[in-house]
CSV table of C-alpha atoms in Angstrom, one decimal:
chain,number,residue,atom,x,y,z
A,1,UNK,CA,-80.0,2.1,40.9
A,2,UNK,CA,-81.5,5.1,39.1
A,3,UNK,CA,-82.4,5.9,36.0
A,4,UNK,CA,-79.4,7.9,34.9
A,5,UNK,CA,-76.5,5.0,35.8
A,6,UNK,CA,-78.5,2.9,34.3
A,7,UNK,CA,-78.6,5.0,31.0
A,8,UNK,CA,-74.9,5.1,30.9
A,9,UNK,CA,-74.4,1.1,31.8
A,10,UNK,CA,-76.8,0.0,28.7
A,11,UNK,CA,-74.6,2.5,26.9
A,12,UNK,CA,-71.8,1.1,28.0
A,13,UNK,CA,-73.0,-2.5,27.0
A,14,UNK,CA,-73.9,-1.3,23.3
A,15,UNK,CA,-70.4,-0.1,22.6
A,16,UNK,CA,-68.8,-3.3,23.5
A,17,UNK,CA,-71.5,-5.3,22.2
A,18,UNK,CA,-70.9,-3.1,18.9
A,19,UNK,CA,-67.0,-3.8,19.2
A,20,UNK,CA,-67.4,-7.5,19.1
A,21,UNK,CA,-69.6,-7.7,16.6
A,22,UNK,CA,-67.2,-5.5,14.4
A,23,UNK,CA,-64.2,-8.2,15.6
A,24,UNK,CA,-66.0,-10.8,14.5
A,25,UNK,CA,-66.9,-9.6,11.0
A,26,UNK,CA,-62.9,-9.2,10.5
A,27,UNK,CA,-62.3,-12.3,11.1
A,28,UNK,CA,-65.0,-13.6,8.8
A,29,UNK,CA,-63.5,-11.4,6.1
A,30,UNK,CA,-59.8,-12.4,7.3
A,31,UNK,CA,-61.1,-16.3,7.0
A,32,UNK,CA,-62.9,-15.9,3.8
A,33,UNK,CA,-59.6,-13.7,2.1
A,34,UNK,CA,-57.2,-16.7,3.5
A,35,UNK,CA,-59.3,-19.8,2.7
A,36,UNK,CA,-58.0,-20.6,-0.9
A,37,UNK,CA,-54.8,-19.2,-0.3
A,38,UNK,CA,-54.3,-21.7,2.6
A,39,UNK,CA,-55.8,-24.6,0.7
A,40,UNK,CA,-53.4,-24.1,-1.8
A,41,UNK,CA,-50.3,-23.8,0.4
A,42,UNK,CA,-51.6,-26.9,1.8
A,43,UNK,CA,-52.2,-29.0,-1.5
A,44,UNK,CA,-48.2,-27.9,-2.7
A,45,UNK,CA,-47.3,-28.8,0.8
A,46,UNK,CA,-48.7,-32.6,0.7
A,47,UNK,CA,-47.1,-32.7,-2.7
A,48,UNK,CA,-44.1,-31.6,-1.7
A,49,UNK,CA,-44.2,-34.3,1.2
A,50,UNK,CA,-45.1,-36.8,-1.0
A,51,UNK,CA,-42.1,-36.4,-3.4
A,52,UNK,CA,-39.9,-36.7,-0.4
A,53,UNK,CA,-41.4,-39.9,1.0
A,54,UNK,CA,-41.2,-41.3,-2.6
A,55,UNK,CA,-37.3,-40.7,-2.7
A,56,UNK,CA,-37.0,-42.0,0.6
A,57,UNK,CA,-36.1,-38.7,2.3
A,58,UNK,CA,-37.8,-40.0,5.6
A,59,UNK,CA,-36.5,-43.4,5.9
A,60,UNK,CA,-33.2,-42.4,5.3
A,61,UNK,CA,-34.0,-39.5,8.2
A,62,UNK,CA,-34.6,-43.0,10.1
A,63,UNK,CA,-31.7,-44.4,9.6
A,64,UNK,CA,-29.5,-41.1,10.2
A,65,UNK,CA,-31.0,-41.2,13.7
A,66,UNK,CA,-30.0,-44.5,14.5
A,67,UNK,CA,-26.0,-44.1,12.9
A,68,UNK,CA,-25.7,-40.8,15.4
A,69,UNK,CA,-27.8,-42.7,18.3
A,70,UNK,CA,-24.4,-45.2,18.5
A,71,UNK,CA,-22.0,-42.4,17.6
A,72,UNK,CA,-23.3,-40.7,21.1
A,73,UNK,CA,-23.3,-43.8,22.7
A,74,UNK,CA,-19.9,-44.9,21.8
A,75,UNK,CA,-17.9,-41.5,22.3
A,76,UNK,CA,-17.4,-39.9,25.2
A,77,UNK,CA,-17.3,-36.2,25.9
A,78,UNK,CA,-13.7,-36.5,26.5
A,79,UNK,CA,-13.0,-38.1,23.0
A,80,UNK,CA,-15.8,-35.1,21.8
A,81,UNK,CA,-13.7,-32.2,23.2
A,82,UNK,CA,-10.3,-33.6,22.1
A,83,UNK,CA,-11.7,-34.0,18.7
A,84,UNK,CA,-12.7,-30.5,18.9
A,85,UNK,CA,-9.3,-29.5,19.4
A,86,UNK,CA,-7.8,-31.2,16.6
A,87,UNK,CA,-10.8,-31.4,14.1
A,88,UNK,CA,-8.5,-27.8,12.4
A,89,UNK,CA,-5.6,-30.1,11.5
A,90,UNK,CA,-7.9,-32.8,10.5
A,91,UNK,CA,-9.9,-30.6,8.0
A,92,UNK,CA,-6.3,-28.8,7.2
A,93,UNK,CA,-5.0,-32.9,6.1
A,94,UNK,CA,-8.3,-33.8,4.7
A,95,UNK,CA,-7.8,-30.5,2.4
A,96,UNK,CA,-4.4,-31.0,1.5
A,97,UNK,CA,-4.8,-34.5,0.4
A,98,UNK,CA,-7.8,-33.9,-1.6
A,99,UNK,CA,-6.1,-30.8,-3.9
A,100,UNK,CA,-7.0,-31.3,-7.3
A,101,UNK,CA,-3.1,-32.4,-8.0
A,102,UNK,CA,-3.1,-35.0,-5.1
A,103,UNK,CA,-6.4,-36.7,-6.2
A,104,UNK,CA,-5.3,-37.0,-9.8
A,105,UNK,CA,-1.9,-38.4,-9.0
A,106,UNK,CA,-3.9,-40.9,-6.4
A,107,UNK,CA,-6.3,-41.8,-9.2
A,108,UNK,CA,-3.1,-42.4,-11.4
A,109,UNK,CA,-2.2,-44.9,-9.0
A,110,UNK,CA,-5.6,-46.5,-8.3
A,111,UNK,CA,-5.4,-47.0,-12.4
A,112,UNK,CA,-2.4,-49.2,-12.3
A,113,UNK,CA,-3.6,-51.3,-9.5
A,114,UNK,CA,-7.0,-52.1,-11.3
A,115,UNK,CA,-4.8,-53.3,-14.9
A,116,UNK,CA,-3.1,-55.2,-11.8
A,117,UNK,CA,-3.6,-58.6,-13.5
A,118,UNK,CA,-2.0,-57.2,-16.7
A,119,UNK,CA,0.7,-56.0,-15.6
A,120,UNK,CA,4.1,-58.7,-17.1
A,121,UNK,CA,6.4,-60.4,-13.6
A,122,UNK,CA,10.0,-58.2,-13.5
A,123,UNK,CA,12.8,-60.9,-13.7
A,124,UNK,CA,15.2,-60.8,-11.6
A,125,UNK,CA,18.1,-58.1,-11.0
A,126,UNK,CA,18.1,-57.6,-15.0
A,127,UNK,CA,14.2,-57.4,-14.9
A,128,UNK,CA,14.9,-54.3,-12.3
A,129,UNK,CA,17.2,-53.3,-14.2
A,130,UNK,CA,15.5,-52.6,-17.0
A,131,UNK,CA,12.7,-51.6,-15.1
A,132,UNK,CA,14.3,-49.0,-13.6
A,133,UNK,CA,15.7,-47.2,-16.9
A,134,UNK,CA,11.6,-46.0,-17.9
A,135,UNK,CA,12.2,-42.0,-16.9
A,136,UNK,CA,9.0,-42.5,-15.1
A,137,UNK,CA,10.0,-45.2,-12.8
A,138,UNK,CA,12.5,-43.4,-11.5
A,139,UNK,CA,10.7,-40.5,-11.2
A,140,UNK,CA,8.3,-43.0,-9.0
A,141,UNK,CA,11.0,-44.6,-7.3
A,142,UNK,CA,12.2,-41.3,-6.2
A,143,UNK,CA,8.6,-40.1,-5.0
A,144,UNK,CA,8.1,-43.3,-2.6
A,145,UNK,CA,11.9,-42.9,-1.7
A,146,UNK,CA,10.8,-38.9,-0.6
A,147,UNK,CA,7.4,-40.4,1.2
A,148,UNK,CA,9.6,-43.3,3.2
A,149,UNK,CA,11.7,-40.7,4.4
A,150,UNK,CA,8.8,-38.8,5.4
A,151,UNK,CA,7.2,-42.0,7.3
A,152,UNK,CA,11.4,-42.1,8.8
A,153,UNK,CA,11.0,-39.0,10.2
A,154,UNK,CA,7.3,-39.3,11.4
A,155,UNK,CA,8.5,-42.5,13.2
A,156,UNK,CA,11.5,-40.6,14.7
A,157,UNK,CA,9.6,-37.8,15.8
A,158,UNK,CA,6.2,-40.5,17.6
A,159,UNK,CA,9.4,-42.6,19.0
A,160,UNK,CA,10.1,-39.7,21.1
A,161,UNK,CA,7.0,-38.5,21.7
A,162,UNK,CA,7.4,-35.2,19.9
A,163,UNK,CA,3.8,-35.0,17.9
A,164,UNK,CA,2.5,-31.8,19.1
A,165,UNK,CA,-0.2,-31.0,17.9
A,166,UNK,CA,-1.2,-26.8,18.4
A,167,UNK,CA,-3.9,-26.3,20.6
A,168,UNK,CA,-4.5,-22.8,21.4
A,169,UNK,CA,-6.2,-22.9,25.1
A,170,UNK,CA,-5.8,-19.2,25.6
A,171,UNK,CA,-7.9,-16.9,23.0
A,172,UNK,CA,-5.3,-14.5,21.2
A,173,UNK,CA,-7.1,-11.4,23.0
A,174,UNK,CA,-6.1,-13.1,26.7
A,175,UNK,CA,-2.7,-13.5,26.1
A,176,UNK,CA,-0.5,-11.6,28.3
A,177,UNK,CA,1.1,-7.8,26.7
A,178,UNK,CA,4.6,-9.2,26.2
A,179,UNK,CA,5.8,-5.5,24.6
A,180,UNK,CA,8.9,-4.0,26.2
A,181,UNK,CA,7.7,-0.5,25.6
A,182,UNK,CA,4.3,-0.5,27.3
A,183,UNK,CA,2.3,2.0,25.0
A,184,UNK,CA,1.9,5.3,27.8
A,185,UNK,CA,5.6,4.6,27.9
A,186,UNK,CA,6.3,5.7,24.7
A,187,UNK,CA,7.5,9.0,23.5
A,188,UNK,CA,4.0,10.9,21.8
A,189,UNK,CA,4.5,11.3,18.4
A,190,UNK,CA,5.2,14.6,16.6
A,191,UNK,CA,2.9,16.4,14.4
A,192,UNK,CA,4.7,17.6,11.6
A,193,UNK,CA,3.8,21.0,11.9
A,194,UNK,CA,5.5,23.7,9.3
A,195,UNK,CA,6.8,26.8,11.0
A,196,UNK,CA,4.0,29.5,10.7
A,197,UNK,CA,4.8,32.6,8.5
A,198,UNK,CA,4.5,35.7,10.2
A,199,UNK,CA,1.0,36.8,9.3
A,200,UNK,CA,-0.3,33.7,11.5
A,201,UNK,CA,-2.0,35.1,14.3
A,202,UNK,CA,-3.3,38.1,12.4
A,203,UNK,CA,-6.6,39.7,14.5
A,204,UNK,CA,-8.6,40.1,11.3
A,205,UNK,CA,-8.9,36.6,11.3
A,206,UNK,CA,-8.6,36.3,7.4
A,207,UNK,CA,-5.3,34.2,7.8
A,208,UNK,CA,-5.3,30.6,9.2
A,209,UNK,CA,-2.5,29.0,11.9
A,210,UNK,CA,0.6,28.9,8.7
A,211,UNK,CA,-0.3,32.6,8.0
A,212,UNK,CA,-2.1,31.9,4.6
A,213,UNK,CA,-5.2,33.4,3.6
A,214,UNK,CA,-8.2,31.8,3.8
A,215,UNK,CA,-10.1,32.5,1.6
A,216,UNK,CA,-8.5,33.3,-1.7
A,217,UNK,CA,-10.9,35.7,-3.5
A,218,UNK,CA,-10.7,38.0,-0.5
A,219,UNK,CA,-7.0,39.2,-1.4
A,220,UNK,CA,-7.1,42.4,-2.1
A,221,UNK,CA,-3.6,44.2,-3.3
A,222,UNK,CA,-3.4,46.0,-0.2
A,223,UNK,CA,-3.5,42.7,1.9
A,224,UNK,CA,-0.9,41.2,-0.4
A,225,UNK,CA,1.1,44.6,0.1
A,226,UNK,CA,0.7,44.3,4.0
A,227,UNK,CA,2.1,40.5,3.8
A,228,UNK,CA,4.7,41.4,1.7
A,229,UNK,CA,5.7,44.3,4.1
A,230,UNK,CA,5.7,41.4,6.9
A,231,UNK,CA,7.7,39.1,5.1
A,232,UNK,CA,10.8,42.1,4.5
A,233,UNK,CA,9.7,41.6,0.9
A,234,UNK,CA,9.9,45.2,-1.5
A,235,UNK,CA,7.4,45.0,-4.0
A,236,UNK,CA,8.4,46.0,-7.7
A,237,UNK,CA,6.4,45.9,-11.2
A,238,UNK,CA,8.2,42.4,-11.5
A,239,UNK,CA,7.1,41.3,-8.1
A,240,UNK,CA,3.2,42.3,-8.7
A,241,UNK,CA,3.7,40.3,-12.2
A,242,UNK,CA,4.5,37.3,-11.0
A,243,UNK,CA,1.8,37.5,-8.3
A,244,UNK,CA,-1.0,38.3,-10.8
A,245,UNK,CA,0.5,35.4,-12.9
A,246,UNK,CA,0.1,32.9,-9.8
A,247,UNK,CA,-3.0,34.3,-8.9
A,248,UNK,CA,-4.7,33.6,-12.4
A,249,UNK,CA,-2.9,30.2,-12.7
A,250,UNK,CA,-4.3,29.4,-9.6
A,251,UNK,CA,-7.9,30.4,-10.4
A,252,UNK,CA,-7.7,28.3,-13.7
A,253,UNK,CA,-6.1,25.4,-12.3
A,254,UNK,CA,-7.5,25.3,-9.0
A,255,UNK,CA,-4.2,24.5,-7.4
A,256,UNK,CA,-1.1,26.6,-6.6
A,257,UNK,CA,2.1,26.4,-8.5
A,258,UNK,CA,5.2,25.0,-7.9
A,259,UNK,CA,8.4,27.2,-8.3
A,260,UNK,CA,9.2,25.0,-11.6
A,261,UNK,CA,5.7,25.8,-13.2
A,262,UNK,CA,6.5,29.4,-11.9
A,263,UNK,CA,9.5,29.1,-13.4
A,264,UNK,CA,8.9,27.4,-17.0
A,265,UNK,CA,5.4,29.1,-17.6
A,266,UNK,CA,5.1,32.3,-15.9
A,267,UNK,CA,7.2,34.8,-18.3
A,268,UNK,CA,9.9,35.0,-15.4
A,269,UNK,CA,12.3,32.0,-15.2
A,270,UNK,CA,13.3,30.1,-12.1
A,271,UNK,CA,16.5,32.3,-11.7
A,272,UNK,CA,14.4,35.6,-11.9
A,273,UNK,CA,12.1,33.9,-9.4
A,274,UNK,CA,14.5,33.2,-7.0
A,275,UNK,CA,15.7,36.6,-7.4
A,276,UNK,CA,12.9,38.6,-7.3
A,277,UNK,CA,11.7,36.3,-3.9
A,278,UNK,CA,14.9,34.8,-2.5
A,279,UNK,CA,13.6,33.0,0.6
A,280,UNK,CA,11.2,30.3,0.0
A,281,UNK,CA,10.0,31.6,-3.5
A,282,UNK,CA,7.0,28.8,-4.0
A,283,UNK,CA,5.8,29.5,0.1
A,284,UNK,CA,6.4,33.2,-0.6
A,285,UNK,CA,4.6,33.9,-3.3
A,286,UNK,CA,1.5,32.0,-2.1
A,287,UNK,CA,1.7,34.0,0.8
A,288,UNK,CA,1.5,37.0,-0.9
A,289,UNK,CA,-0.9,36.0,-3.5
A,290,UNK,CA,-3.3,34.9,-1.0
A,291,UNK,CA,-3.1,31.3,-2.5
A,292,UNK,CA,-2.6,27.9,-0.8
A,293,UNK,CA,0.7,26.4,-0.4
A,294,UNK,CA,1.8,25.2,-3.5
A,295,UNK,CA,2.4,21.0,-2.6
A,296,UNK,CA,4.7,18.8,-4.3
A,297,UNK,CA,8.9,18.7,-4.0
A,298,UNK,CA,9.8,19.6,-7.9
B,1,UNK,CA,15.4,28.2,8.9
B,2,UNK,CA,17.9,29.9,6.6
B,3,UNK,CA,21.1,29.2,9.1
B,4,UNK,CA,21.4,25.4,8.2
B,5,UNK,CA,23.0,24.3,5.2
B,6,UNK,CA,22.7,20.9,3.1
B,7,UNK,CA,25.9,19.3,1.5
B,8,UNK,CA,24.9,16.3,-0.8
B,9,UNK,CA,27.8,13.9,-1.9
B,10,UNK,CA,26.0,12.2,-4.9
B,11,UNK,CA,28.7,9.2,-5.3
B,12,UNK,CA,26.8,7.1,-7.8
B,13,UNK,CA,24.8,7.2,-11.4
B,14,UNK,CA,21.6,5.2,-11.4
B,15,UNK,CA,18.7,7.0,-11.8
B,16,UNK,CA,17.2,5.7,-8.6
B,17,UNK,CA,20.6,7.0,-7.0
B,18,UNK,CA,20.8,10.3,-8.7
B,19,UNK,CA,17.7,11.8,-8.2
B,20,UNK,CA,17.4,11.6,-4.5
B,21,UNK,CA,20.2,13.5,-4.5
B,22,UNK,CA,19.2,16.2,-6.7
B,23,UNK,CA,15.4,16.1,-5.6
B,24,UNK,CA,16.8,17.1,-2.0
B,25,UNK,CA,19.0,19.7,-3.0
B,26,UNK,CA,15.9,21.4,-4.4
B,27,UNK,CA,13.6,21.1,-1.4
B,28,UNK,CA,16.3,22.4,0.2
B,29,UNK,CA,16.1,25.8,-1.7
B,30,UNK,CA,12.5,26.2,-2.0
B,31,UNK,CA,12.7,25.6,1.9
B,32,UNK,CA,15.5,28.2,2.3
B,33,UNK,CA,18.0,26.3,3.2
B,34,UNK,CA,21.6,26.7,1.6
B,35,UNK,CA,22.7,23.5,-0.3
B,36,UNK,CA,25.3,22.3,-2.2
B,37,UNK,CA,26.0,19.1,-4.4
B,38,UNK,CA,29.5,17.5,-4.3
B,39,UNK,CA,29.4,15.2,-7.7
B,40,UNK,CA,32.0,12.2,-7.4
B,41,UNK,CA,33.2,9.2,-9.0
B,42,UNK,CA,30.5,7.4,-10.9
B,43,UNK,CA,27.8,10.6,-9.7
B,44,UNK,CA,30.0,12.3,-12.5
B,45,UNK,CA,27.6,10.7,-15.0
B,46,UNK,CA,24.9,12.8,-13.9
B,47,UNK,CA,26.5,16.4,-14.7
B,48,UNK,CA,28.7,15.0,-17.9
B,49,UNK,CA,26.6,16.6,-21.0
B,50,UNK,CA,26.0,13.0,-23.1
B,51,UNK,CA,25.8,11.1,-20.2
B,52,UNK,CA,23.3,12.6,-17.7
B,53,UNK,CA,20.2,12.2,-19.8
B,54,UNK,CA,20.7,8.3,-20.6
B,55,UNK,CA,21.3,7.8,-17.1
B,56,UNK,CA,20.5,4.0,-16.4
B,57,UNK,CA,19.0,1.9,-13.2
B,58,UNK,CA,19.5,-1.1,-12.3
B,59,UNK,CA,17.9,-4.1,-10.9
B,60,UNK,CA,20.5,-6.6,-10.3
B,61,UNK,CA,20.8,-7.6,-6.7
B,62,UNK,CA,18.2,-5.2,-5.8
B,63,UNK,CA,15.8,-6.8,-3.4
B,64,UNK,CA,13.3,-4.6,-4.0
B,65,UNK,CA,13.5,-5.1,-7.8
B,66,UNK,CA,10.5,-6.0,-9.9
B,67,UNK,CA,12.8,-8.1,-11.8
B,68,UNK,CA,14.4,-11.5,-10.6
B,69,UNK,CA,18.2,-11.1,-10.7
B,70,UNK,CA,18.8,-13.5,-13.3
B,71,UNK,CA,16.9,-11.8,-15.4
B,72,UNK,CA,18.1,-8.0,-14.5
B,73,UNK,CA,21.5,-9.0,-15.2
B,74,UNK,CA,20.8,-10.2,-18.8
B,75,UNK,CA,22.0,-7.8,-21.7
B,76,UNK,CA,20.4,-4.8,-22.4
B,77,UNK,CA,18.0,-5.3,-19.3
B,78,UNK,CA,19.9,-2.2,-17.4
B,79,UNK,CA,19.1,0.3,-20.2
B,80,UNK,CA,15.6,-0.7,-20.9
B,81,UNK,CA,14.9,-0.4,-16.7
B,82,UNK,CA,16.3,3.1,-17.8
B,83,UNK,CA,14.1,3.7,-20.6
B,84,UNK,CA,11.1,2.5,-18.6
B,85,UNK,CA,11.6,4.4,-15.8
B,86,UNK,CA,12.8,7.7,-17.8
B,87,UNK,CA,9.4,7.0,-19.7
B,88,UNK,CA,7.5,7.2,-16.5
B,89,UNK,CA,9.0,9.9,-15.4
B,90,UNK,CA,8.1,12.2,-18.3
B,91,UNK,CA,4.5,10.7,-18.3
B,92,UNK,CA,4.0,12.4,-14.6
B,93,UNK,CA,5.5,15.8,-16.0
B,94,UNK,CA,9.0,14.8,-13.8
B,95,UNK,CA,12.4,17.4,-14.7
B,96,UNK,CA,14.7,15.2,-16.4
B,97,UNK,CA,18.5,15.3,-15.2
B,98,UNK,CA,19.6,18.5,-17.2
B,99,UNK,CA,16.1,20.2,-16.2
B,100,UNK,CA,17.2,19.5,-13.0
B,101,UNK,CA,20.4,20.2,-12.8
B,102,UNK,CA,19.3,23.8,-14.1
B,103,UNK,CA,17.0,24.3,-11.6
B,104,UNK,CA,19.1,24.1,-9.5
B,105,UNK,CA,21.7,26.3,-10.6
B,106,UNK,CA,18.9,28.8,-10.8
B,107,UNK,CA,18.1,28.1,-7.1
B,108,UNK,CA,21.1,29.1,-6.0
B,109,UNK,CA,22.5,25.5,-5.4
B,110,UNK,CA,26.4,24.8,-5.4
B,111,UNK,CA,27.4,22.2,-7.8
B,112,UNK,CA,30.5,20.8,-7.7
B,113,UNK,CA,32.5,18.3,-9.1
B,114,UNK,CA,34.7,16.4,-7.4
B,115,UNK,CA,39.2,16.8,-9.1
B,116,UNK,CA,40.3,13.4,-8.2
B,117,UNK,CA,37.2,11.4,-10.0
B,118,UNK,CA,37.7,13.6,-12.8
B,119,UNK,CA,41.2,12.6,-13.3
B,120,UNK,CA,40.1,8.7,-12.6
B,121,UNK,CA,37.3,9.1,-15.8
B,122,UNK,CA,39.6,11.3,-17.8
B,123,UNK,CA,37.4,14.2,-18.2
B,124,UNK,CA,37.6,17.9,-18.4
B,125,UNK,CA,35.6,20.9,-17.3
B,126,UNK,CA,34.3,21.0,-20.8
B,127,UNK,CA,32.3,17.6,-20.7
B,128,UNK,CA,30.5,18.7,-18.0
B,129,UNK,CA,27.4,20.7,-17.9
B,130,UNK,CA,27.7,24.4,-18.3
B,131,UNK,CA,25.7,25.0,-14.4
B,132,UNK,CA,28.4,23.3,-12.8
B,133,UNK,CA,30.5,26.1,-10.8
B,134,UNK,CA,33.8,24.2,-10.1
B,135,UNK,CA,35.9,21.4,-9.7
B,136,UNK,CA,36.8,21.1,-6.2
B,137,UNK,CA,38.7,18.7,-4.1
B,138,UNK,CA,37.6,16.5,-1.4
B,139,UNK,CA,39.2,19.2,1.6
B,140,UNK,CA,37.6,21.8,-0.5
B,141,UNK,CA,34.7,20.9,0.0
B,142,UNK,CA,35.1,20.5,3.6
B,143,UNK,CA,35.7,24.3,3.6
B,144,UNK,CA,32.7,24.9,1.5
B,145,UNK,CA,30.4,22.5,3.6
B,146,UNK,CA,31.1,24.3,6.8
B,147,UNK,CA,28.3,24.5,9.5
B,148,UNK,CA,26.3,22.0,7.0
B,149,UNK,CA,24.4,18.4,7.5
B,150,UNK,CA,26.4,16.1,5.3
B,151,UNK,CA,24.4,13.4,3.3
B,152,UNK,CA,26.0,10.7,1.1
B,153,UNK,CA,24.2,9.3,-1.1
């Protein structure tokens, strides 16, 4: 080996010696940064543990273990998966019967069974008779009546074996397309698309597909002359009136006018305005004014 | 666009039946489409002068009332369903019936009243509102609706 590799190899050894040394001053500082804050964590933790032995957190984790050790030992999977199936209608009972209403009417009942003992013998057909003239007896009587016929039926229903209960075995998204009309069957719906006006498809490119100007502060009165002369419209003082009108109404209100607002507002009523523009007045106008079309069906 | 014609038969007087009616004759002439309105038995209410602006609606057997039936049918329930709705109405800036109706005389619309309800109600050209053109008989205005879609309403 000569004297140059072995310049370069004792380099070599420095840096790494140099790296570990820096690593290993980290992790002193890391150690010395985290050593109250994990004796802390650790003091609240046996604490914590503490309180929970105390309250008997662990022994009744015992016990748990034990009641779901038989529970696996005496079900099967069978009785597991049918459970499964059924464990909707059993939550769907369970929360039926314990509605606020149900449990207070149950806890009526559970009240008159613990006066049991005080409750005076009924004697005899009169007893029952008299018995049965308390408005709330009856209404009793006619509740257990209402629940026997229930039980009737029930019994009816398990004597022939006609307890289904739903199961759904096929997810809703796996169930066959039972539509008449497949869907590339059907007839594609039409846009409602309004006939153009006749400056649609103007080269300049300042009027969109209907024929109305795009941009409204490019109208210029010889643009609104050239749409009128498109539309078979002759242009009078009136005409260029009512236009200025709509134009300014438009640029204060932001939105084009109907023929009635036209009509009530603009100095010409609605039978001057369907004079002066008799096809279409509202769709005219805008056209001319270099406005939107006015929306609405006043 | 301006070869079809409309002819409305407006037959009846609530306010839920009359305006339909009325609100289609006018898209029809801002569209440019030539329309008429044929006005007949109890739709007489909506061009007689001191009728058509206390024009009522009801709820009664309507299953698309707010209002259960029992209730609608009540006294005075008719005319306040009115009021309500003629109150709405004005709140979203909505023509009443003579506003209407005056529109769409200016529009060009043909408004007609039908000879045979007339006689039925007992009324005369003078109760009705001054836009109404004529009164016309049914095969009158078979002859006027020539060429048009008919719509009864």
């Amino acid at each position: 080996m000569d004297a140059k590799t072995l310049e370069t190899k004792v380099d070599q050894l420095n840096a790494q010696v140099e790296q570990l040394i820096a690593q290993q001053e980290s992790i002193n500082l890391f150690l010395t940064e985290m050593g109250p804050v994990l004796t802390a964590v650790m003091e609240s933790a046996s604490v914590r543990l503490s309180e929970a032995e105390n309250k008997g957190y662990f022994r009744f984790a015992g016990h748990m273990r034990g009641a779901l050790d038989r529970i696996v030992e005496a079900y099967s999977e069978d009785d597991l998966a049918q459970f499964g199936e059924s464990v909707v209608s059993i939550v769907d009972t369970v929360r039926n019967l314990t509605q606020p209403d149900i449990v207070a009417l149950a806890n009526e009942a559970t009240d008159a069974i613990h006066n049991a003992g005080e409750a005076p013998p009924v004697e005899g057909v009169l007893g029952m008779y008299r018995a049965s003239k308390d408005k709330d007896v009856q209404r009793g009587m006619a509740v257990m009546f209402e629940v026997l016929r229930h039980v009737g039926k029930g019994a009816k229903k398990m004597k022939r074996g006609q307890f289904n209960l739903p199961t759904r075995r096929t997810p809703v998204g796996q169930l066959p397309d039972m539509r008449r009309v497949k869907p590339e069957q059907r007839r594609p719906a039409r846009a409602a698309k309004p006939p153009a006006a006749p400056t649609a498809g103007d080269p300049s490119g300042l009027f969109d597909e209907a024929g109305f100007l795009k941009d409204p502060s490019t109208w210029t009165r010889e643009i609104g002359a050239q749409v009128a002369a498109k539309l078979g419209v002759a242009m009078t003082d009136e005409h260029w009136a009512v236009v200025e009108w709509v134009r300014g109404d438009h640029a204060a209100h932001g939105a084009s006018p109907n023929v009635r607002r036209i009509g009530t507002q603009s100095g010409t009523d609605t039978r001057g305005v369907y004079r002066l523009f008799p096809k279409a007045p509202g769709k005219t106008i805008a056209l001319i004014a270099g406005i939107p079309k006015p929306g609405g069906c006043i | 666009m301006s070869d079809r014609k409309m002819a409305i038969i407006c037959a009846k007087a609530g306010l839920d039946e009359a305006y339909p009616a009325l609100i289609l004759a006018n898209a029809a002439r801002m569209s440019d489409i030539d329309a008429m309105i044929f006005f007949t038995f109890y739709g007489l209410d909506v061009i007689t002068k001191d009728k058509c602006d206390h024009l009522h609606v009801n709820m009664a057997g309507n299953p698309a009332s707010p209002m259960p039936t029992m209730v609608a049918g009540l006294p005075g329930m008719e005319a306040l369903a009115g009021n309500m709705m003629r109150k709405q109405m004005a709140e979203l800036d909505l023509p009443n019936i003579s506003e209407m109706i005056d529109m769409l005389e200016a529009s060009g619309c043909g408004l007609y009243a039908c000879e045979l309800a007339m006689t039925m109600m007992k009324r005369t050209k003078d109760d009705l509102l001054p836009q109404v053109h004529d009164v016309i008989t049914a095969t009158d205005f078979y002859d006027l609706s020539e060429g048009a879609q008919i719509v009864f309403i």
